[in-house]
Coordinates of C-alpha atoms and ligand atoms in Angstrom, one line a residue:
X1 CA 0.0 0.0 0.0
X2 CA 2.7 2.4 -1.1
X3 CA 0.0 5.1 -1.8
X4 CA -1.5 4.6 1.9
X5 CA 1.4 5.9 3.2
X6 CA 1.8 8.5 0.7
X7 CA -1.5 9.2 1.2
X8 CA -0.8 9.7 5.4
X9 CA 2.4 12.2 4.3
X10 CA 0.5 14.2 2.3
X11 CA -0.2 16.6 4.4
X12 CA 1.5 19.8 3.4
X13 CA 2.0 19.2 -0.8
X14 CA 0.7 22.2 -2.8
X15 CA -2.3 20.3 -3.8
X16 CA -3.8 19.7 -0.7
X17 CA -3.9 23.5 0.4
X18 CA -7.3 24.9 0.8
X19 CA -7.2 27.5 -1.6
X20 CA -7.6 31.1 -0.6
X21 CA -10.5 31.5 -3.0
X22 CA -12.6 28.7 -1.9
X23 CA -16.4 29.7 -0.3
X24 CA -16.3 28.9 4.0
X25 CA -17.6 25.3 4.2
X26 CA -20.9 25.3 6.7
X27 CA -22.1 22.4 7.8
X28 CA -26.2 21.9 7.5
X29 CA -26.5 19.7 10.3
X30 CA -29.7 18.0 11.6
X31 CA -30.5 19.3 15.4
X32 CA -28.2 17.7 18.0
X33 CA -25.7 16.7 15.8
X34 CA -22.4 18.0 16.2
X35 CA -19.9 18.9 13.8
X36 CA -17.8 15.8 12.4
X37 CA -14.4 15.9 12.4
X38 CA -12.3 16.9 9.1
X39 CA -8.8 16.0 8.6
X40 CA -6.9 19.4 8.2
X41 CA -5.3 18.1 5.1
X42 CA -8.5 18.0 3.4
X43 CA -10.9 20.9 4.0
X44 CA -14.6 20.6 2.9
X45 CA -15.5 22.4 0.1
X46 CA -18.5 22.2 -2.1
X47 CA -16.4 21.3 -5.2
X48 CA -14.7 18.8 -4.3
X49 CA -18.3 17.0 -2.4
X50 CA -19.8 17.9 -6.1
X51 CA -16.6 16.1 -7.9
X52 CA -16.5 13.0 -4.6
X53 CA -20.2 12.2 -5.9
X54 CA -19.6 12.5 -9.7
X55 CA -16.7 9.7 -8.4
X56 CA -18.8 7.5 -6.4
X57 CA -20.9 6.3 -9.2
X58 CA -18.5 6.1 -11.4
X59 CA -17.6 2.7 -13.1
X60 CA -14.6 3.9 -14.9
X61 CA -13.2 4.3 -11.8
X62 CA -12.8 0.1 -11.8
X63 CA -10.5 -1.8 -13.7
X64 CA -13.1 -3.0 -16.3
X65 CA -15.4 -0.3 -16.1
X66 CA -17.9 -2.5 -14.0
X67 CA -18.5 -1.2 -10.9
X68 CA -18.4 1.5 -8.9
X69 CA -18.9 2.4 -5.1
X70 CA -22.2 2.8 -5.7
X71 CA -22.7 -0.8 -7.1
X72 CA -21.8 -2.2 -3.6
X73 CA -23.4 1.1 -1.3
X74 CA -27.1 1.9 -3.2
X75 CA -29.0 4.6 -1.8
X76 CA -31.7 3.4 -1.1
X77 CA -30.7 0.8 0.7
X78 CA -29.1 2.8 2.9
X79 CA -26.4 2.9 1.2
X80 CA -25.7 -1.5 1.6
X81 CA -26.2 -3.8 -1.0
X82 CA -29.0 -6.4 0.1
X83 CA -26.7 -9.4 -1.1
X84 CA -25.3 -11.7 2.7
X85 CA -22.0 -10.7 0.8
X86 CA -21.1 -8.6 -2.5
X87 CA -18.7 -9.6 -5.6
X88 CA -15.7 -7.3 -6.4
X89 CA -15.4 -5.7 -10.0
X90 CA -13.5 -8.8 -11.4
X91 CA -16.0 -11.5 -9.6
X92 CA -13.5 -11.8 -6.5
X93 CA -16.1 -12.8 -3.8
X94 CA -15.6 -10.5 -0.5
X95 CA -16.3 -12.2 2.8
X96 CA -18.3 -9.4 4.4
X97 CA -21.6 -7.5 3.8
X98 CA -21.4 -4.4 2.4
X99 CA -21.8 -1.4 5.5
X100 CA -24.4 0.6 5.6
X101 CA -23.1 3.8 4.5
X102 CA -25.1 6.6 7.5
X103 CA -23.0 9.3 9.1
X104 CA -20.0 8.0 8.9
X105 CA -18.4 11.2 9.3
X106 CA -18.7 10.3 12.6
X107 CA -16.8 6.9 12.8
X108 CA -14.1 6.7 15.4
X109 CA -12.6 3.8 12.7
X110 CA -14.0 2.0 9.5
X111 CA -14.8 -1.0 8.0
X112 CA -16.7 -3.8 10.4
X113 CA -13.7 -4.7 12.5
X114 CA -10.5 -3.1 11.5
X115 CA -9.3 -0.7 14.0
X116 CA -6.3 0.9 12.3
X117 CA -8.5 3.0 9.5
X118 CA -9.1 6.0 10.7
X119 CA -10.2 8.2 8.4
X120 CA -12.7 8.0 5.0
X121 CA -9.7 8.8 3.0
X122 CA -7.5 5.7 4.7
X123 CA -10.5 3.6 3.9
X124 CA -11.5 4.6 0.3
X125 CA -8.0 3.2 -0.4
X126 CA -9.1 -0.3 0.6
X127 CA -11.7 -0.8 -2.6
X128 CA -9.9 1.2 -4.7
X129 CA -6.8 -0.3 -4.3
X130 CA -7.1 -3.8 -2.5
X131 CA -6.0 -6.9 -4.3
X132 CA -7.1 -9.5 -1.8
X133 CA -10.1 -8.9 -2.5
X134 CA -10.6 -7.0 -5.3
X135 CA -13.1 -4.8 -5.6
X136 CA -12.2 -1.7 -7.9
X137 CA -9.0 -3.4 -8.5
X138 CA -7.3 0.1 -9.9
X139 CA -3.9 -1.4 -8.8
X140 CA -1.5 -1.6 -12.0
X141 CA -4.1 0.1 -13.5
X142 CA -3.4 3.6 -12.0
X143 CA -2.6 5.6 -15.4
X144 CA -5.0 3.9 -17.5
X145 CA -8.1 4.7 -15.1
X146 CA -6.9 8.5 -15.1
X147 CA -6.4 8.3 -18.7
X148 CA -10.0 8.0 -19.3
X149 CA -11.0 10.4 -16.9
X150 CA -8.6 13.2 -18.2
X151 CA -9.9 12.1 -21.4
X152 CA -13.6 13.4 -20.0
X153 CA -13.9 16.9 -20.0
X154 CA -16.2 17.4 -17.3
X155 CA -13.8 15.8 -15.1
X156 CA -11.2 18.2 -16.2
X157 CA -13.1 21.2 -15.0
X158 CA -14.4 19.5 -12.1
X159 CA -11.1 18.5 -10.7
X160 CA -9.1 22.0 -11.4
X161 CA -12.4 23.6 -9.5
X162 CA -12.0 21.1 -6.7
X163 CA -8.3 21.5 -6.3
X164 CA -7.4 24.9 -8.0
X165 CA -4.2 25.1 -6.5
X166 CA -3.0 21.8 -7.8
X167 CA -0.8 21.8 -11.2
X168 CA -1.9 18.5 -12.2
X169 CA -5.2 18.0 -9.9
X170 CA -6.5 15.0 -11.9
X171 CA -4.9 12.3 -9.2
X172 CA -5.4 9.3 -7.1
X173 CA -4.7 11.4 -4.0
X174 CA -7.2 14.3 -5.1
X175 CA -9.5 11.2 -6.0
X176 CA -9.5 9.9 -2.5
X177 CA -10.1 13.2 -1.0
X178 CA -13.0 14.3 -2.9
X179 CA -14.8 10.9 -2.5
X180 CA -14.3 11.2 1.2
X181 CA -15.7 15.0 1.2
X182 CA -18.9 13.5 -0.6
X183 CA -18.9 10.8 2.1
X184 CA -19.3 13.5 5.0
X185 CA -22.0 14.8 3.6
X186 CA -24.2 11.4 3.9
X187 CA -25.7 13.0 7.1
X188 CA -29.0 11.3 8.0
X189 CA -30.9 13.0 11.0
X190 CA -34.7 13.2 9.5
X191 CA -36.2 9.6 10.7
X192 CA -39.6 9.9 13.0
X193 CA -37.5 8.8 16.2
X194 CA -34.9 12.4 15.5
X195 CA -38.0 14.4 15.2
X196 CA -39.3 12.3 18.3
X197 CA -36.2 13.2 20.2
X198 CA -34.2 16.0 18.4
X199 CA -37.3 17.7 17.1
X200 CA -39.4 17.8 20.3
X201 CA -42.4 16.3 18.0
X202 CA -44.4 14.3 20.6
X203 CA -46.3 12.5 17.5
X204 CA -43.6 11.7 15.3
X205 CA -43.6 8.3 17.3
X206 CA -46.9 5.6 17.5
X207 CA -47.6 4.3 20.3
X208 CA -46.0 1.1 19.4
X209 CA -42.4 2.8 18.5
X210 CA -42.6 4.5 21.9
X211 CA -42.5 1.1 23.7
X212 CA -40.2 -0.5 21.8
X213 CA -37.9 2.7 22.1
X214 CA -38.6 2.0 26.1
X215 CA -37.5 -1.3 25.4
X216 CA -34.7 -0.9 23.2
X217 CA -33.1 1.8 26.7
X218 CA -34.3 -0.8 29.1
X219 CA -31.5 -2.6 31.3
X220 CA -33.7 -5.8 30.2
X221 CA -32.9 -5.7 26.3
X222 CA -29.4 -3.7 26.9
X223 CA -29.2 -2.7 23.3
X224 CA -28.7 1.2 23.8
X225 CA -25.0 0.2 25.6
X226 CA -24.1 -0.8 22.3
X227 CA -26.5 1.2 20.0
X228 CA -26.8 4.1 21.5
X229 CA -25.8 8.1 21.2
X230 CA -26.6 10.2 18.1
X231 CA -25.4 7.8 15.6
X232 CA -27.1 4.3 17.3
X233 CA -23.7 3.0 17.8
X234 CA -21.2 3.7 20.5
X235 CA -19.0 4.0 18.1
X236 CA -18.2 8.1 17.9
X237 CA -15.5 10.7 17.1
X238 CA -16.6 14.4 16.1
X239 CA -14.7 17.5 16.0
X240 CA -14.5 17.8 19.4
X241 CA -14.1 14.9 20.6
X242 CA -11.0 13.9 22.7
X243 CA -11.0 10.7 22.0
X244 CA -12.4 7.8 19.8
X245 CA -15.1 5.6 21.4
X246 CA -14.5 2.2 20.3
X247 CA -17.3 -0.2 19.8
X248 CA -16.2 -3.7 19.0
X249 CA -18.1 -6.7 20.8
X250 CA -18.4 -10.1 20.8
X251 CA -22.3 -10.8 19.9
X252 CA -21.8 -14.6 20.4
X253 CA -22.8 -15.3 17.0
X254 CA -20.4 -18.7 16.3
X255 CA -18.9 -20.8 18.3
X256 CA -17.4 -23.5 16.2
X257 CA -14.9 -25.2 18.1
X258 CA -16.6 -24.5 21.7
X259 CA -13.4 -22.2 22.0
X260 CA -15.5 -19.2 20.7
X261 CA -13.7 -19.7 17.3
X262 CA -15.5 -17.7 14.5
X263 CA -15.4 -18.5 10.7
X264 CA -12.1 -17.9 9.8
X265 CA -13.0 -15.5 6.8
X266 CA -13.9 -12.9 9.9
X267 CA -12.5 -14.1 13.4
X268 CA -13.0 -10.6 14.3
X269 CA -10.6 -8.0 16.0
X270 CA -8.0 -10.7 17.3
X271 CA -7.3 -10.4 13.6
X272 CA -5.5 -6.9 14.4
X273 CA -4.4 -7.1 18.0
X274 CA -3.6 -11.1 18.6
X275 CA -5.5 -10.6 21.8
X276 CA -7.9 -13.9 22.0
X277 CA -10.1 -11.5 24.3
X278 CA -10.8 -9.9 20.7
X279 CA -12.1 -13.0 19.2
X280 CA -15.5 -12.3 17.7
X281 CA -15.3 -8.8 18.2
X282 CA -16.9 -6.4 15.3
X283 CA -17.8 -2.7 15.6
X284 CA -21.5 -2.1 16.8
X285 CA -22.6 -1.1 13.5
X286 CA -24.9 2.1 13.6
X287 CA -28.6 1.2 13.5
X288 CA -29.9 4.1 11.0
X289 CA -32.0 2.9 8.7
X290 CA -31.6 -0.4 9.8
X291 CA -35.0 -1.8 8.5
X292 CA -33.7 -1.2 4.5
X293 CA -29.8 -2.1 4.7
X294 CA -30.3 -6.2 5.8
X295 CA -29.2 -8.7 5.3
X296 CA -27.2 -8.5 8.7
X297 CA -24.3 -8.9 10.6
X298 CA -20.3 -8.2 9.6
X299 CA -21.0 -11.3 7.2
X300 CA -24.5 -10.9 6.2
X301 CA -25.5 -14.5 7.9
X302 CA -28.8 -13.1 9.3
X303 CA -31.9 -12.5 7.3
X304 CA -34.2 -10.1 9.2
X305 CA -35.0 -7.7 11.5
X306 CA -37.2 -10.4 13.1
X307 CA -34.2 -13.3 12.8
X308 CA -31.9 -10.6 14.5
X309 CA -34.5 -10.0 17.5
X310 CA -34.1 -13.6 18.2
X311 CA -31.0 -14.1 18.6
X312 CA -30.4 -11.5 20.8
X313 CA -33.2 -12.9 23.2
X314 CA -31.7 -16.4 23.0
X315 CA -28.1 -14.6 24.3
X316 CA -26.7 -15.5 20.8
X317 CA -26.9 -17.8 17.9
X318 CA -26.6 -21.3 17.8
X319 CA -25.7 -22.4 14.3
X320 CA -27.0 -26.1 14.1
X321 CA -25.3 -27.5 11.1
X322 CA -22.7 -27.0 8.3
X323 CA -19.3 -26.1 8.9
X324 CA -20.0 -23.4 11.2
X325 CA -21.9 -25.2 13.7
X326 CA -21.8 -24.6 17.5
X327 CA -23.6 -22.4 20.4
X328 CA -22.9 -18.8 20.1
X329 CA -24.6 -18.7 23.4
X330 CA -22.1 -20.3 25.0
X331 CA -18.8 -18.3 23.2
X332 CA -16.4 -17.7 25.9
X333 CA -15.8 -13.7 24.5
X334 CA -19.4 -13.2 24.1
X335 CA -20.2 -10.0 25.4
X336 CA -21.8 -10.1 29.5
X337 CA -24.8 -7.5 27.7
X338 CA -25.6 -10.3 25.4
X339 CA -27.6 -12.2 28.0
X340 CA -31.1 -13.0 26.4
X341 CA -34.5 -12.0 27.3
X342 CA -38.1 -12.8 26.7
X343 CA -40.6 -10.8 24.6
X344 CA -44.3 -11.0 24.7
X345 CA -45.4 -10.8 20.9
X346 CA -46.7 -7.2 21.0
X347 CA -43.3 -6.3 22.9
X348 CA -41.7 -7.6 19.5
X349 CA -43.9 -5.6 17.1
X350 CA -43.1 -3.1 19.3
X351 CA -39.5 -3.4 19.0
X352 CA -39.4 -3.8 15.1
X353 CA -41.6 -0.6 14.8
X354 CA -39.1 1.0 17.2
X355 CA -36.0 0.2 14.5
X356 CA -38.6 0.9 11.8
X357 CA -39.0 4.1 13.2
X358 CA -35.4 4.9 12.2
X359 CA -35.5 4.9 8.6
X360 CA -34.9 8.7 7.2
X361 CA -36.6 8.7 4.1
X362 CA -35.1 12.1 3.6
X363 CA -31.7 10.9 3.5
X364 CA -32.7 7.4 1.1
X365 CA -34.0 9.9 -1.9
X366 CA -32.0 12.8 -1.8
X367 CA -30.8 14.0 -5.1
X368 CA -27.5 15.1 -3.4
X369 CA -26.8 11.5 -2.4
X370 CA -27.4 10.3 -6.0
X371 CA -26.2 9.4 -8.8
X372 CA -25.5 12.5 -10.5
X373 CA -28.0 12.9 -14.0
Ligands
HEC1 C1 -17.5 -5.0 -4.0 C2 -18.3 -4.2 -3.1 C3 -17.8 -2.9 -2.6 C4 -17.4 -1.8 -3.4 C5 -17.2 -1.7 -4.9 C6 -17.1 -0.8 -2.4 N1 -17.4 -1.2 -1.2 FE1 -17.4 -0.1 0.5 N2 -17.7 -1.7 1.7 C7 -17.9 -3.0 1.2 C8 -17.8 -3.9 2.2 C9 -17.9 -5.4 2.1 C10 -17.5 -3.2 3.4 C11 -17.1 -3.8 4.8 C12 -15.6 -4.1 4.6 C13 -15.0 -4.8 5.8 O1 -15.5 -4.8 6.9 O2 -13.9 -5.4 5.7 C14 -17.4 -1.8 3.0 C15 -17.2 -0.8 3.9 C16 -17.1 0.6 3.5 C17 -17.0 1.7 4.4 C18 -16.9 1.6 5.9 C19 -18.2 2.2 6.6 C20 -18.1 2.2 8.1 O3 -19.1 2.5 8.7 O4 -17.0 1.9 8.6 C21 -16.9 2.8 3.6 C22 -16.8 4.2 4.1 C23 -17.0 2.4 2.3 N3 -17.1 1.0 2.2 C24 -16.9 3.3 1.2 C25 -16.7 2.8 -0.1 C26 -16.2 3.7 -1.2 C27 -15.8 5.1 -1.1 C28 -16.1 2.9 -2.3 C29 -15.6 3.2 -3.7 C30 -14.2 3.8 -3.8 C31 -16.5 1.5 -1.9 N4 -16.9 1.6 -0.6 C32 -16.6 0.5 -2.8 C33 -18.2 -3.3 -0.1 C34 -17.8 -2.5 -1.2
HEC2 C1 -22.6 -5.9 23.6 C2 -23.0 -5.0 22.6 C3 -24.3 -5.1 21.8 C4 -25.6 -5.2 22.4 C5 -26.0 -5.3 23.9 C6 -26.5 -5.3 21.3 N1 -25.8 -5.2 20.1 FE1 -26.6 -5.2 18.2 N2 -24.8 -5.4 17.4 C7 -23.6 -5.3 18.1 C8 -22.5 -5.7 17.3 C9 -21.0 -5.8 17.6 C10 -23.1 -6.0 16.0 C11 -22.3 -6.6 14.8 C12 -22.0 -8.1 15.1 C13 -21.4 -8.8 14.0 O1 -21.6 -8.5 12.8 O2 -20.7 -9.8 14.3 C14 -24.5 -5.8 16.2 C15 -25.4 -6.0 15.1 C16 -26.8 -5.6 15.3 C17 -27.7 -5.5 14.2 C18 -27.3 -5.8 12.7 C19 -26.8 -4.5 12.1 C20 -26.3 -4.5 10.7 O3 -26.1 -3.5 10.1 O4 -26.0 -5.6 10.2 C21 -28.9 -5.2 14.7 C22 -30.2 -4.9 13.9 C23 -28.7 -5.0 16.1 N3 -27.4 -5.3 16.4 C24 -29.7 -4.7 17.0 C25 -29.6 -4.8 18.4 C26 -30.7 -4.8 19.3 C27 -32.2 -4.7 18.9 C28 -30.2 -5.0 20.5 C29 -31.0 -5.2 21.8 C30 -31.9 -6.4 21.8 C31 -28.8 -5.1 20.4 N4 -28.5 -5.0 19.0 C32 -27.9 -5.3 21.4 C33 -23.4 -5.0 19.5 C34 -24.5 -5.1 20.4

């Protein structure tokens, strides 16, 4: 990853300047959201979000002109996929579910469970670039991929506007940057539960949502340890934040050798630290519009809302057959929170019209968040 760590040194090159001229960015931020943090080396600007869109949905960006971001992160699902686990560019299969792309501006790290990517820009890297899988697979490609966008005049202008004090701004670093200026902007704070609780809007809730949302902050379900704050995760870093609050449990879905092994496509964050403690452990994924990004989990093994429900009561999964088999219950790193309950039917319907209540239609059809016409 020679351009990763180019990509961390930049800092301070001519072409990452904010230029003089540029407009102020102001963040339009949903009530009670603070403001996200921005790396200094890559100021918001309304050119490069416009030019960061333009570049999500584009397939020319990928090696064969197949896919782009927006083939694995659809808008109106939320910004997933709906497939348990998507196919790279080249047909390279990639062993986990495509994120849910909501607020990540907020995200103390990315990706499901590795804790070393710390920024948008450190992560857009990973499909561009990665080989193992491949999912843009512009590697050894580099020159080629630019070619043809150099070769599109649009781009031209939209890249000298988005870097203006760049000599040659049509690069893979100005690339990165203004795809993860677009990706701040995915800002969703308009469901019936923020006008519920941001917007002071005593209906926006039924009566149903209310007690599930009394259930979902109950110390009998426990899911608001994990799932809670602005973004439905503990997961959090914003501008002011001193420090980033990690999220990464053990939900005792596998269990396969009794040991608390999980598949080994995704043992979880033991993968980066060697700790066993971190076996099974993946970041509480934010549960914004959680009803339209399924299927679930870091490897897209659960179906439904209604599946997930369940497993949580049982205190984890117990996969009966198949190479995966074993109680999840009884996983050794499962998390203590993870202890099971039981729900009277109602106080399930309740529940699901609680996550329902999450969706932000607003934020699903937005033109800004689209594919550009
Ligand atoms: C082949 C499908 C695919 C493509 C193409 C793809 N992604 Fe993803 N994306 C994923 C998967 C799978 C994950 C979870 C990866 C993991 O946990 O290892 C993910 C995770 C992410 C995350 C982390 C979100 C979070 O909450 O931490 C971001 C951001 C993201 N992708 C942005 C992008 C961008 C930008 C592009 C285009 C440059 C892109 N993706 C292209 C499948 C894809
Ligand atoms: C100990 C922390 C913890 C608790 C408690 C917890 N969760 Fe989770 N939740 C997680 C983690 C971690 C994941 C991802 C696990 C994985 O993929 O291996 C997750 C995944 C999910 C998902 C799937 C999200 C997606 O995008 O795929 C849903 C839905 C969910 N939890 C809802 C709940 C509900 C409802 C409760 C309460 C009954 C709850 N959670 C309690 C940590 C927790």
């Amino acid at each position: 990853m020679a351009l990763a760590l180019a990509l961390a040194q930049t800092c301070g090159c001519p072409g990452d300047e904010p230029p003089p001229e540029a407009e102020p960015w102001v963040w339009e931020l949903p009530v009670g959201f603070p403001e996200p943090f921005v790396p200094p080396e890559n100021p918001m600007s309304a050119a490069k979000v416009a030019l960061g869109r333009h570049l999500f949905y584009e397939k020319r960006l990928s090696v064969n002109e197949s896919s782009s971001c927006g083939s694995c992160h659809e808008q109106a699902r939320g910004f997933a996929d709906g497939e348990a686990t998507p196919v790279g560019a080249t047909g390279d299969a990639v062993p986990r579910n495509s994120m849910a792309l909501v607020n990540i501006a907020y995200m103390p790290t990315y990706t499901w469970v590795n804790p070393t990517l710390l920024t948008l820009e450190a992560q857009a890297l990973v499909p561009l670039f990665g080989e193992h899988p491949l999912e843009l697979g512009v590697t050894g490609h580099e020159e080629e991929i630019l070619g043809r966008l150099r070769a599109d005049p649009r781009y031209v202008e939209m890249f000298a506007a988005a870097f203006p004090a760049a000599e040659e701004p049509l690069n893979f670093d100005n690339v990165v940057f203004a795809l993860a200026s677009f990706e701040r902007t995915m800002i969703s704070g308009n469901s019936d539960y923020d006008k519920y609780v941001y917007g002071g809007d005593a209906e926006a809730l039924s009566a149903g949502a209310k007690r599930g949302m009394a259930l979902f902050f109950s110390e009998r379900l426990e899911c608001y340890h994990c799932h809670g704050g602005i973004n439905m995760t503990a997961a959090f870093f914003g501008a002011n934040s001193t420090q980033r609050e990690q999220a990464f449990f053990n939900t005792g879905l596998y269990n396969i050798d009794g040991a608390g092994a999980y598949p080994p496509a995704s043992a979880g964050l033991v993968e980066f630290t060697g700790r066993e403690a971190d076996r099974g452990r993946f970041r509480a994924p934010s549960l914004r519009n959680i009803a339209v990004t399924g299927p679930y989990m870091h490897d897209g093994s659960v179906a439904t809302l209604e599946e997930v429900i369940a497993i949580y009561a049982a205190g984890g999964r117990e996969v009966k057959d198949g190479p995966y088999a074993g109680d999840g219950r009884a996983n050794p790193y499962k998390d203590p929170l993870v202890l099971g309950f039981t729900l009277s039917p109602e106080e399930e319907l309740d529940l699901l019209e609680f996550l329902e209540s999450l969706t932000d239609e607003v934020f699903l059809t937005d033109p800004l968040l689209g594919p550009p016409g």
